[in-house]
Amino acid sequence: MPLHDSHNHLQDEHLAPHLARVAAAWPDLAGRDGRMVVNGTHPTDWPRVAALAAAHPFVLPAYGIHPWDTGAPRPDDWLADLRARLLADPRAGVGEIGLDRWILERAAPDDPRLAGLRRASMDEQIAVFLPQLALAAELDRPATIHCLHAYPDLLPLLRARPRPKRGFLLHAYGGPADLIPELAALGAYFSFNPSFLTSRRPTLAPPSSPPEKCNQIGYTVPKPHISPKLQAFLKIPAERLLCETDAPAMLPPQAWRTHKLPPAADGSPVNHPGNIEAAYSGLAQLRGLDETALARQVADNFRRLFGT
Ligand SMILES: [Zn+2]
């Protein structure tokens, strides 16, 4: 069964020193048909995403302006550039786009991940998000959405606006479990990020431990001691589950890392896309599923949304 990383940033400068090694390792760990969706975040990195897609058959490109990069200057013709890139490659999707209230209301003023960024207001974020969603809907391309502490902003927009017929991805879904049925009805897929696993939680053991008892339907009895994010992943319909790394961001906890990279020069941690293995093993354990059965389900879901 192939493994698919439904969301990463292989073009990111933090992965540049390791690119050759990561690319060489990918077919061995993900299988010949394993794919990764590489998401641009601003028009300045779209050419790097396109170059990776041209160089590596396992790369599916996505182009978009991330809410964190919405405050950066962009060329006047960015939307025409986005349309041209989508039309030039039928495999290309729209992403990473979205809304983020965390950067406005919760992030520390000196959070190093946001250093040098102008934090765009919610109105600005919406003004950049909507035309990108509209283009994905018009061309029926998969849209990958980042939503952090902004579901009350996002949900009315998703209800009211055209959406891609094939669906869209809510990457690293961290929203409330009770929104899942409506989001799924609107076309959402939900990707599991292994950073949601923590070594502190005894109910989910690292990969070396024996798997929990299987339930053929893929749902386990609710586990009272796991985090709300993990509880939410018990409620997601099987046909809407995907796995992701968000590499080089969102490093999994130490016990789950199967692939390690040295920290960047500025000391920030660097996640390896090979840690997609942890997403599959963690999600399989959480849902009480055999890993092969989960991989088969995720491969079906990936094909439905991303077309390959
Ligand atoms: Zn991302």
PDB file of C-alpha atoms and ligand atoms in Angstrom:
ATOM      1  CA  MET A   1       0.000   0.000   0.000  1.00  0.00           C
ATOM      2  CA  PRO A   2       1.394   3.449  -0.858  1.00  0.00           C
ATOM      3  CA  LEU A   3       1.692   6.118   1.834  1.00  0.00           C
ATOM      4  CA  HIS A   4       0.622   9.646   0.887  1.00  0.00           C
ATOM      5  CA  ASP A   5       1.644  12.863   2.633  1.00  0.00           C
ATOM      6  CA  SER A   6      -1.431  15.002   1.939  1.00  0.00           C
ATOM      7  CA  HIS A   7       0.222  18.204   3.124  1.00  0.00           C
ATOM      8  CA  ASN A   8       3.793  19.370   3.348  1.00  0.00           C
ATOM      9  CA  HIS A   9       6.154  22.155   2.267  1.00  0.00           C
ATOM     10  CA  LEU A  10       9.054  20.344   0.606  1.00  0.00           C
ATOM     11  CA  GLN A  11      10.009  23.677  -1.032  1.00  0.00           C
ATOM     12  CA  ASP A  12      10.683  25.278   2.367  1.00  0.00           C
ATOM     13  CA  GLU A  13      14.210  26.595   2.853  1.00  0.00           C
ATOM     14  CA  HIS A  14      14.567  24.545   6.052  1.00  0.00           C
ATOM     15  CA  LEU A  15      14.414  21.374   3.947  1.00  0.00           C
ATOM     16  CA  ALA A  16      16.701  22.677   1.181  1.00  0.00           C
ATOM     17  CA  PRO A  17      19.950  21.278   2.687  1.00  0.00           C
ATOM     18  CA  HIS A  18      18.325  17.834   2.983  1.00  0.00           C
ATOM     19  CA  LEU A  19      16.329  17.775  -0.234  1.00  0.00           C
ATOM     20  CA  ALA A  20      18.393  15.219  -2.139  1.00  0.00           C
ATOM     21  CA  ARG A  21      18.341  12.781   0.791  1.00  0.00           C
ATOM     22  CA  VAL A  22      14.634  13.251   1.489  1.00  0.00           C
ATOM     23  CA  ALA A  23      13.725  12.781  -2.183  1.00  0.00           C
ATOM     24  CA  ALA A  24      15.890   9.671  -2.483  1.00  0.00           C
ATOM     25  CA  ALA A  25      14.320   8.131   0.629  1.00  0.00           C
ATOM     26  CA  TRP A  26      10.697   8.842  -0.347  1.00  0.00           C
ATOM     27  CA  PRO A  27       9.974   5.979  -2.800  1.00  0.00           C
ATOM     28  CA  ASP A  28      11.462   3.445  -0.350  1.00  0.00           C
ATOM     29  CA  LEU A  29       9.312   4.532   2.537  1.00  0.00           C
ATOM     30  CA  ALA A  30       6.116   5.565   0.702  1.00  0.00           C
ATOM     31  CA  GLY A  31       6.164   3.029  -2.136  1.00  0.00           C
ATOM     32  CA  ARG A  32       6.392   3.576  -5.874  1.00  0.00           C
ATOM     33  CA  ASP A  33       2.927   5.161  -5.944  1.00  0.00           C
ATOM     34  CA  GLY A  34       3.314   7.202  -2.744  1.00  0.00           C
ATOM     35  CA  ARG A  35       2.651  10.898  -3.303  1.00  0.00           C
ATOM     36  CA  MET A  36       3.124  14.127  -1.400  1.00  0.00           C
ATOM     37  CA  VAL A  37       1.139  17.328  -1.890  1.00  0.00           C
ATOM     38  CA  VAL A  38       3.671  20.175  -1.724  1.00  0.00           C
ATOM     39  CA  ASN A  39       1.993  23.446  -0.759  1.00  0.00           C
ATOM     40  CA  GLY A  40       3.256  26.891  -1.683  1.00  0.00           C
ATOM     41  CA  THR A  41       2.565  29.707   0.757  1.00  0.00           C
ATOM     42  CA  HIS A  42       3.266  32.890  -1.263  1.00  0.00           C
ATOM     43  CA  PRO A  43       3.917  33.727  -4.953  1.00  0.00           C
ATOM     44  CA  THR A  44       7.651  33.873  -4.163  1.00  0.00           C
ATOM     45  CA  ASP A  45       7.828  30.126  -3.439  1.00  0.00           C
ATOM     46  CA  TRP A  46       5.503  28.951  -6.238  1.00  0.00           C
ATOM     47  CA  PRO A  47       8.390  28.573  -8.743  1.00  0.00           C
ATOM     48  CA  ARG A  48      10.176  26.265  -6.276  1.00  0.00           C
ATOM     49  CA  VAL A  49       7.022  24.154  -5.899  1.00  0.00           C
ATOM     50  CA  ALA A  50       6.711  23.931  -9.705  1.00  0.00           C
ATOM     51  CA  ALA A  51      10.374  22.903 -10.016  1.00  0.00           C
ATOM     52  CA  LEU A  52       9.905  20.112  -7.452  1.00  0.00           C
ATOM     53  CA  ALA A  53       6.825  18.844  -9.302  1.00  0.00           C
ATOM     54  CA  ALA A  54       8.795  18.808 -12.553  1.00  0.00           C
ATOM     55  CA  ALA A  55      11.734  16.981 -10.943  1.00  0.00           C
ATOM     56  CA  HIS A  56       9.912  14.366  -8.870  1.00  0.00           C
ATOM     57  CA  PRO A  57       6.939  12.307 -10.063  1.00  0.00           C
ATOM     58  CA  PHE A  58       5.808  11.817  -6.457  1.00  0.00           C
ATOM     59  CA  VAL A  59       5.209  15.578  -5.978  1.00  0.00           C
ATOM     60  CA  LEU A  60       1.712  16.989  -6.535  1.00  0.00           C
ATOM     61  CA  PRO A  61       1.992  20.769  -6.537  1.00  0.00           C
ATOM     62  CA  ALA A  62      -0.365  23.188  -4.804  1.00  0.00           C
ATOM     63  CA  TYR A  63      -0.193  26.960  -5.047  1.00  0.00           C
ATOM     64  CA  GLY A  64      -1.672  29.428  -2.637  1.00  0.00           C
ATOM     65  CA  ILE A  65      -1.195  32.307  -0.229  1.00  0.00           C
ATOM     66  CA  HIS A  66      -1.082  31.150   3.390  1.00  0.00           C
ATOM     67  CA  PRO A  67      -2.811  33.306   6.012  1.00  0.00           C
ATOM     68  CA  TRP A  68       0.586  33.914   7.685  1.00  0.00           C
ATOM     69  CA  ASP A  69       1.930  35.273   4.377  1.00  0.00           C
ATOM     70  CA  THR A  70      -1.126  37.384   3.614  1.00  0.00           C
ATOM     71  CA  GLY A  71       0.520  40.367   5.316  1.00  0.00           C
ATOM     72  CA  ALA A  72       3.541  40.242   2.975  1.00  0.00           C
ATOM     73  CA  PRO A  73       3.623  42.331  -0.216  1.00  0.00           C
ATOM     74  CA  ARG A  74       2.570  40.400  -3.322  1.00  0.00           C
ATOM     75  CA  PRO A  75       2.559  41.174  -7.036  1.00  0.00           C
ATOM     76  CA  ASP A  76      -0.616  42.802  -8.423  1.00  0.00           C
ATOM     77  CA  ASP A  77      -1.088  39.897 -10.831  1.00  0.00           C
ATOM     78  CA  TRP A  78      -0.827  37.133  -8.210  1.00  0.00           C
ATOM     79  CA  LEU A  79      -4.307  35.772  -8.919  1.00  0.00           C
ATOM     80  CA  ALA A  80      -3.631  35.597 -12.667  1.00  0.00           C
ATOM     81  CA  ASP A  81      -0.346  33.829 -11.878  1.00  0.00           C
ATOM     82  CA  LEU A  82      -2.246  31.338  -9.702  1.00  0.00           C
ATOM     83  CA  ARG A  83      -4.783  30.666 -12.472  1.00  0.00           C
ATOM     84  CA  ALA A  84      -2.004  30.213 -15.043  1.00  0.00           C
ATOM     85  CA  ARG A  85      -0.161  27.708 -12.822  1.00  0.00           C
ATOM     86  CA  LEU A  86      -3.349  25.685 -12.269  1.00  0.00           C
ATOM     87  CA  LEU A  87      -4.160  25.656 -15.972  1.00  0.00           C
ATOM     88  CA  ALA A  88      -0.584  24.650 -16.831  1.00  0.00           C
ATOM     89  CA  ASP A  89      -0.725  21.521 -14.661  1.00  0.00           C
ATOM     90  CA  PRO A  90      -3.940  19.502 -14.354  1.00  0.00           C
ATOM     91  CA  ARG A  91      -2.543  17.836 -11.205  1.00  0.00           C
ATOM     92  CA  ALA A  92      -2.094  21.173  -9.406  1.00  0.00           C
ATOM     93  CA  GLY A  93      -4.270  22.158  -6.460  1.00  0.00           C
ATOM     94  CA  VAL A  94      -4.891  25.351  -4.504  1.00  0.00           C
ATOM     95  CA  GLY A  95      -3.083  25.576  -1.164  1.00  0.00           C
ATOM     96  CA  GLU A  96      -2.158  26.491   1.393  1.00  0.00           C
ATOM     97  CA  ILE A  97      -4.940  28.977   1.919  1.00  0.00           C
ATOM     98  CA  GLY A  98      -7.025  29.723   4.974  1.00  0.00           C
ATOM     99  CA  LEU A  99      -7.823  31.773   8.033  1.00  0.00           C
ATOM    100  CA  ASP A 100      -5.897  32.119  11.277  1.00  0.00           C
ATOM    101  CA  ARG A 101      -7.054  33.945  14.407  1.00  0.00           C
ATOM    102  CA  TRP A 102      -4.270  32.375  16.503  1.00  0.00           C
ATOM    103  CA  ILE A 103      -1.679  34.730  15.034  1.00  0.00           C
ATOM    104  CA  LEU A 104      -3.936  37.688  15.876  1.00  0.00           C
ATOM    105  CA  GLU A 105      -5.197  36.751  19.314  1.00  0.00           C
ATOM    106  CA  ARG A 106      -3.120  33.992  20.883  1.00  0.00           C
ATOM    107  CA  ALA A 107       0.432  33.903  19.513  1.00  0.00           C
ATOM    108  CA  ALA A 108       3.108  35.547  21.646  1.00  0.00           C
ATOM    109  CA  PRO A 109       4.408  38.817  20.161  1.00  0.00           C
ATOM    110  CA  ASP A 110       7.901  37.271  19.955  1.00  0.00           C
ATOM    111  CA  ASP A 111       6.931  33.800  18.654  1.00  0.00           C
ATOM    112  CA  PRO A 112       9.968  32.914  16.504  1.00  0.00           C
ATOM    113  CA  ARG A 113       7.763  31.208  13.862  1.00  0.00           C
ATOM    114  CA  LEU A 114       6.146  34.572  13.158  1.00  0.00           C
ATOM    115  CA  ALA A 115       9.321  36.678  13.269  1.00  0.00           C
ATOM    116  CA  GLY A 116       9.301  39.369  10.598  1.00  0.00           C
ATOM    117  CA  LEU A 117       5.724  38.665   9.505  1.00  0.00           C
ATOM    118  CA  ARG A 118       3.067  41.359   9.404  1.00  0.00           C
ATOM    119  CA  ARG A 119      -0.010  39.665  10.847  1.00  0.00           C
ATOM    120  CA  ALA A 120      -2.865  40.376   8.457  1.00  0.00           C
ATOM    121  CA  SER A 121      -6.265  41.226   9.962  1.00  0.00           C
ATOM    122  CA  MET A 122      -9.148  38.776   9.575  1.00  0.00           C
ATOM    123  CA  ASP A 123     -10.702  41.053   6.912  1.00  0.00           C
ATOM    124  CA  GLU A 124      -7.472  40.978   4.902  1.00  0.00           C
ATOM    125  CA  GLN A 125      -7.165  37.222   5.315  1.00  0.00           C
ATOM    126  CA  ILE A 126     -10.730  36.727   4.081  1.00  0.00           C
ATOM    127  CA  ALA A 127     -10.119  39.040   1.113  1.00  0.00           C
ATOM    128  CA  VAL A 128      -7.187  36.858   0.010  1.00  0.00           C
ATOM    129  CA  PHE A 129      -8.789  33.528   0.907  1.00  0.00           C
ATOM    130  CA  LEU A 130     -12.046  33.977  -1.020  1.00  0.00           C
ATOM    131  CA  PRO A 131     -10.704  34.455  -4.574  1.00  0.00           C
ATOM    132  CA  GLN A 132      -8.443  31.429  -4.084  1.00  0.00           C
ATOM    133  CA  LEU A 133     -11.372  29.285  -2.931  1.00  0.00           C
ATOM    134  CA  ALA A 134     -13.419  30.587  -5.866  1.00  0.00           C
ATOM    135  CA  LEU A 135     -10.692  29.599  -8.335  1.00  0.00           C
ATOM    136  CA  ALA A 136     -10.452  26.101  -6.846  1.00  0.00           C
ATOM    137  CA  ALA A 137     -14.252  25.789  -7.195  1.00  0.00           C
ATOM    138  CA  GLU A 138     -14.285  27.129 -10.754  1.00  0.00           C
ATOM    139  CA  LEU A 139     -11.557  24.739 -11.920  1.00  0.00           C
ATOM    140  CA  ASP A 140     -12.639  21.953  -9.531  1.00  0.00           C
ATOM    141  CA  ARG A 141      -9.171  21.587  -8.024  1.00  0.00           C
ATOM    142  CA  PRO A 142      -8.474  20.299  -4.516  1.00  0.00           C
ATOM    143  CA  ALA A 143      -8.188  23.211  -2.060  1.00  0.00           C
ATOM    144  CA  THR A 144      -6.103  22.816   1.079  1.00  0.00           C
ATOM    145  CA  ILE A 145      -7.296  24.962   3.954  1.00  0.00           C
ATOM    146  CA  HIS A 146      -5.472  25.997   7.124  1.00  0.00           C
ATOM    147  CA  CYS A 147      -7.856  27.056   9.875  1.00  0.00           C
ATOM    148  CA  LEU A 148      -6.531  27.920  13.304  1.00  0.00           C
ATOM    149  CA  HIS A 149      -8.997  29.211  15.903  1.00  0.00           C
ATOM    150  CA  ALA A 150     -11.111  30.582  13.048  1.00  0.00           C
ATOM    151  CA  TYR A 151     -13.914  28.051  12.443  1.00  0.00           C
ATOM    152  CA  PRO A 152     -16.609  30.649  13.337  1.00  0.00           C
ATOM    153  CA  ASP A 153     -15.135  32.778  10.493  1.00  0.00           C
ATOM    154  CA  LEU A 154     -14.589  29.921   8.032  1.00  0.00           C
ATOM    155  CA  LEU A 155     -17.833  27.983   8.362  1.00  0.00           C
ATOM    156  CA  PRO A 156     -20.238  30.695   7.081  1.00  0.00           C
ATOM    157  CA  LEU A 157     -17.917  31.298   4.106  1.00  0.00           C
ATOM    158  CA  LEU A 158     -17.841  27.592   3.245  1.00  0.00           C
ATOM    159  CA  ARG A 159     -21.636  27.433   3.529  1.00  0.00           C
ATOM    160  CA  ALA A 160     -22.233  30.460   1.319  1.00  0.00           C
ATOM    161  CA  ARG A 161     -19.559  30.189  -1.373  1.00  0.00           C
ATOM    162  CA  PRO A 162     -18.954  27.754  -4.211  1.00  0.00           C
ATOM    163  CA  ARG A 163     -16.615  24.939  -3.217  1.00  0.00           C
ATOM    164  CA  PRO A 164     -14.671  22.440  -5.347  1.00  0.00           C
ATOM    165  CA  LYS A 165     -17.019  19.581  -6.302  1.00  0.00           C
ATOM    166  CA  ARG A 166     -14.323  17.045  -5.533  1.00  0.00           C
ATOM    167  CA  GLY A 167     -13.985  18.438  -1.970  1.00  0.00           C
ATOM    168  CA  PHE A 168     -11.341  20.232   0.041  1.00  0.00           C
ATOM    169  CA  LEU A 169      -8.828  19.386   2.750  1.00  0.00           C
ATOM    170  CA  LEU A 170      -8.850  20.806   6.261  1.00  0.00           C
ATOM    171  CA  HIS A 171      -5.222  20.177   7.030  1.00  0.00           C
ATOM    172  CA  ALA A 172      -4.185  19.122  10.558  1.00  0.00           C
ATOM    173  CA  TYR A 173      -7.820  19.396  11.634  1.00  0.00           C
ATOM    174  CA  GLY A 174      -7.916  20.865  15.120  1.00  0.00           C
ATOM    175  CA  GLY A 175     -11.477  22.159  15.175  1.00  0.00           C
ATOM    176  CA  PRO A 176     -14.304  20.969  17.389  1.00  0.00           C
ATOM    177  CA  ALA A 177     -15.592  17.411  16.929  1.00  0.00           C
ATOM    178  CA  ASP A 178     -19.190  18.613  16.705  1.00  0.00           C
ATOM    179  CA  LEU A 179     -18.495  20.552  13.481  1.00  0.00           C
ATOM    180  CA  ILE A 180     -17.315  17.425  11.663  1.00  0.00           C
ATOM    181  CA  PRO A 181     -20.688  16.249  10.283  1.00  0.00           C
ATOM    182  CA  GLU A 182     -21.480  19.625   8.695  1.00  0.00           C
ATOM    183  CA  LEU A 183     -17.928  20.112   7.394  1.00  0.00           C
ATOM    184  CA  ALA A 184     -17.990  16.616   5.884  1.00  0.00           C
ATOM    185  CA  ALA A 185     -21.358  17.382   4.254  1.00  0.00           C
ATOM    186  CA  LEU A 186     -19.780  20.517   2.731  1.00  0.00           C
ATOM    187  CA  GLY A 187     -17.055  18.326   1.195  1.00  0.00           C
ATOM    188  CA  ALA A 188     -14.273  18.356   3.789  1.00  0.00           C
ATOM    189  CA  TYR A 189     -11.496  15.808   4.117  1.00  0.00           C
ATOM    190  CA  PHE A 190      -9.478  15.903   7.347  1.00  0.00           C
ATOM    191  CA  SER A 191      -5.770  15.141   7.596  1.00  0.00           C
ATOM    192  CA  PHE A 192      -4.172  13.690  10.691  1.00  0.00           C
ATOM    193  CA  ASN A 193      -0.865  15.165  11.810  1.00  0.00           C
ATOM    194  CA  PRO A 194       1.310  13.056  14.124  1.00  0.00           C
ATOM    195  CA  SER A 195       2.194  16.117  16.216  1.00  0.00           C
ATOM    196  CA  PHE A 196      -1.246  15.492  17.765  1.00  0.00           C
ATOM    197  CA  LEU A 197       0.229  12.363  19.364  1.00  0.00           C
ATOM    198  CA  THR A 198       2.088  12.985  22.533  1.00  0.00           C
ATOM    199  CA  SER A 199       4.221  10.731  24.608  1.00  0.00           C
ATOM    200  CA  ARG A 200       2.430  12.040  27.676  1.00  0.00           C
ATOM    201  CA  ARG A 201      -0.777  10.237  26.817  1.00  0.00           C
ATOM    202  CA  PRO A 202      -0.595   6.636  28.015  1.00  0.00           C
ATOM    203  CA  THR A 203      -3.578   5.435  25.947  1.00  0.00           C
ATOM    204  CA  LEU A 204      -1.592   5.774  22.722  1.00  0.00           C
ATOM    205  CA  ALA A 205       1.682   3.911  22.791  1.00  0.00           C
ATOM    206  CA  PRO A 206       4.556   4.492  20.354  1.00  0.00           C
ATOM    207  CA  PRO A 207       4.782   2.247  17.264  1.00  0.00           C
ATOM    208  CA  SER A 208       6.818  -0.534  18.907  1.00  0.00           C
ATOM    209  CA  SER A 209       3.928  -1.530  21.177  1.00  0.00           C
ATOM    210  CA  PRO A 210       1.311  -4.093  20.063  1.00  0.00           C
ATOM    211  CA  PRO A 211      -1.714  -2.535  18.323  1.00  0.00           C
ATOM    212  CA  GLU A 212      -4.978  -2.206  20.152  1.00  0.00           C
ATOM    213  CA  LYS A 213      -7.885  -4.496  19.369  1.00  0.00           C
ATOM    214  CA  CYS A 214      -9.344  -3.921  15.924  1.00  0.00           C
ATOM    215  CA  ASN A 215     -12.864  -2.902  15.144  1.00  0.00           C
ATOM    216  CA  GLN A 216     -13.702  -3.611  11.527  1.00  0.00           C
ATOM    217  CA  ILE A 217     -15.866  -0.508  11.129  1.00  0.00           C
ATOM    218  CA  GLY A 218     -12.905   1.639  12.062  1.00  0.00           C
ATOM    219  CA  TYR A 219     -14.360   3.317  15.109  1.00  0.00           C
ATOM    220  CA  THR A 220     -13.156   2.655  18.603  1.00  0.00           C
ATOM    221  CA  VAL A 221     -14.961   3.151  21.862  1.00  0.00           C
ATOM    222  CA  PRO A 222     -14.400   6.803  22.873  1.00  0.00           C
ATOM    223  CA  LYS A 223     -11.284   7.078  24.992  1.00  0.00           C
ATOM    224  CA  PRO A 224     -11.859   9.512  27.838  1.00  0.00           C
ATOM    225  CA  HIS A 225      -8.200  10.292  28.464  1.00  0.00           C
ATOM    226  CA  ILE A 226      -7.137  11.459  25.019  1.00  0.00           C
ATOM    227  CA  SER A 227      -6.981  15.038  23.816  1.00  0.00           C
ATOM    228  CA  PRO A 228      -9.907  16.765  22.073  1.00  0.00           C
ATOM    229  CA  LYS A 229      -7.941  16.718  18.779  1.00  0.00           C
ATOM    230  CA  LEU A 230      -7.545  12.936  18.961  1.00  0.00           C
ATOM    231  CA  GLN A 231     -11.183  12.533  20.063  1.00  0.00           C
ATOM    232  CA  ALA A 232     -12.181  14.487  16.948  1.00  0.00           C
ATOM    233  CA  PHE A 233     -10.312  12.010  14.740  1.00  0.00           C
ATOM    234  CA  LEU A 234     -12.495   9.228  16.144  1.00  0.00           C
ATOM    235  CA  LYS A 235     -15.567  11.044  14.756  1.00  0.00           C
ATOM    236  CA  ILE A 236     -14.367  11.585  11.194  1.00  0.00           C
ATOM    237  CA  PRO A 237     -16.021   9.349   8.579  1.00  0.00           C
ATOM    238  CA  ALA A 238     -13.503   6.757   7.324  1.00  0.00           C
ATOM    239  CA  GLU A 239     -13.914   7.916   3.721  1.00  0.00           C
ATOM    240  CA  ARG A 240     -12.718  11.436   4.665  1.00  0.00           C
ATOM    241  CA  LEU A 241      -9.497  10.568   6.518  1.00  0.00           C
ATOM    242  CA  LEU A 242      -6.063  11.565   5.212  1.00  0.00           C
ATOM    243  CA  CYS A 243      -2.554  11.689   6.716  1.00  0.00           C
ATOM    244  CA  GLU A 244       0.033  14.467   6.583  1.00  0.00           C
ATOM    245  CA  THR A 245       3.277  15.796   8.047  1.00  0.00           C
ATOM    246  CA  ASP A 246       3.248  19.592   7.307  1.00  0.00           C
ATOM    247  CA  ALA A 247       7.063  19.109   7.117  1.00  0.00           C
ATOM    248  CA  PRO A 248       9.285  20.942   7.891  1.00  0.00           C
ATOM    249  CA  ALA A 249       6.768  22.194  10.511  1.00  0.00           C
ATOM    250  CA  MET A 250       4.823  20.232  13.172  1.00  0.00           C
ATOM    251  CA  LEU A 251       7.507  17.823  14.372  1.00  0.00           C
ATOM    252  CA  PRO A 252       5.988  14.659  15.929  1.00  0.00           C
ATOM    253  CA  PRO A 253       6.878  13.833  19.534  1.00  0.00           C
ATOM    254  CA  GLN A 254      10.266  12.153  19.936  1.00  0.00           C
ATOM    255  CA  ALA A 255       8.890   8.645  20.516  1.00  0.00           C
ATOM    256  CA  TRP A 256       7.030   8.664  17.181  1.00  0.00           C
ATOM    257  CA  ARG A 257       9.762  10.057  14.920  1.00  0.00           C
ATOM    258  CA  THR A 258      11.022   7.521  12.412  1.00  0.00           C
ATOM    259  CA  HIS A 259      13.081  10.062  10.435  1.00  0.00           C
ATOM    260  CA  LYS A 260      15.244  12.708  12.023  1.00  0.00           C
ATOM    261  CA  LEU A 261      16.882  15.857  10.676  1.00  0.00           C
ATOM    262  CA  PRO A 262      19.223  18.249  12.474  1.00  0.00           C
ATOM    263  CA  PRO A 263      17.726  21.566  13.622  1.00  0.00           C
ATOM    264  CA  ALA A 264      18.055  24.587  11.322  1.00  0.00           C
ATOM    265  CA  ALA A 265      20.865  27.121  11.761  1.00  0.00           C
ATOM    266  CA  ASP A 266      18.500  29.312  13.806  1.00  0.00           C
ATOM    267  CA  GLY A 267      17.788  26.382  16.133  1.00  0.00           C
ATOM    268  CA  SER A 268      14.250  25.705  14.899  1.00  0.00           C
ATOM    269  CA  PRO A 269      13.253  22.025  14.620  1.00  0.00           C
ATOM    270  CA  VAL A 270      12.960  20.517  11.129  1.00  0.00           C
ATOM    271  CA  ASN A 271      10.422  17.788  10.428  1.00  0.00           C
ATOM    272  CA  HIS A 272      11.169  15.094   7.804  1.00  0.00           C
ATOM    273  CA  PRO A 273       8.303  14.106   5.436  1.00  0.00           C
ATOM    274  CA  GLY A 274       9.261  10.480   6.184  1.00  0.00           C
ATOM    275  CA  ASN A 275       7.518  10.938   9.524  1.00  0.00           C
ATOM    276  CA  ILE A 276       4.322  10.340   7.556  1.00  0.00           C
ATOM    277  CA  GLU A 277       4.837   6.798   8.897  1.00  0.00           C
ATOM    278  CA  ALA A 278       3.985   8.137  12.361  1.00  0.00           C
ATOM    279  CA  ALA A 279       0.743   9.668  11.049  1.00  0.00           C
ATOM    280  CA  TYR A 280      -0.367   6.286   9.696  1.00  0.00           C
ATOM    281  CA  SER A 281       0.677   4.269  12.743  1.00  0.00           C
ATOM    282  CA  GLY A 282      -0.750   6.802  15.215  1.00  0.00           C
ATOM    283  CA  LEU A 283      -4.064   7.123  13.390  1.00  0.00           C
ATOM    284  CA  ALA A 284      -4.340   3.342  12.951  1.00  0.00           C
ATOM    285  CA  GLN A 285      -3.842   2.838  16.690  1.00  0.00           C
ATOM    286  CA  LEU A 286      -6.278   5.595  17.560  1.00  0.00           C
ATOM    287  CA  ARG A 287      -9.016   4.147  15.344  1.00  0.00           C
ATOM    288  CA  GLY A 288      -8.229   0.537  16.276  1.00  0.00           C
ATOM    289  CA  LEU A 289      -7.397  -0.343  12.692  1.00  0.00           C
ATOM    290  CA  ASP A 290      -4.825  -2.524  11.059  1.00  0.00           C
ATOM    291  CA  GLU A 291      -2.235  -0.218   9.389  1.00  0.00           C
ATOM    292  CA  THR A 292      -2.678  -1.841   5.989  1.00  0.00           C
ATOM    293  CA  ALA A 293      -6.448  -1.383   6.148  1.00  0.00           C
ATOM    294  CA  LEU A 294      -5.964   2.276   7.055  1.00  0.00           C
ATOM    295  CA  ALA A 295      -3.439   2.769   4.246  1.00  0.00           C
ATOM    296  CA  ARG A 296      -5.907   1.268   1.763  1.00  0.00           C
ATOM    297  CA  GLN A 297      -8.692   3.575   2.962  1.00  0.00           C
ATOM    298  CA  VAL A 298      -6.407   6.637   2.873  1.00  0.00           C
ATOM    299  CA  ALA A 299      -5.187   5.732  -0.633  1.00  0.00           C
ATOM    300  CA  ASP A 300      -8.827   5.586  -1.842  1.00  0.00           C
ATOM    301  CA  ASN A 301      -9.581   8.918  -0.170  1.00  0.00           C
ATOM    302  CA  PHE A 302      -6.429  10.531  -1.558  1.00  0.00           C
ATOM    303  CA  ARG A 303      -7.298   9.420  -5.090  1.00  0.00           C
ATOM    304  CA  ARG A 304     -10.832  10.822  -4.779  1.00  0.00           C
ATOM    305  CA  LEU A 305      -9.601  14.239  -3.616  1.00  0.00           C
ATOM    306  CA  PHE A 306      -6.239  14.657  -5.369  1.00  0.00           C
ATOM    307  CA  GLY A 307      -6.960  12.573  -8.462  1.00  0.00           C
ATOM    308  CA  THR A 308      -4.025  10.183  -8.302  1.00  0.00           C
TER     309      THR A 308
HETATM  310 ZN    ZN B   1       1.223  23.783   5.962  1.00  0.00          ZN
END
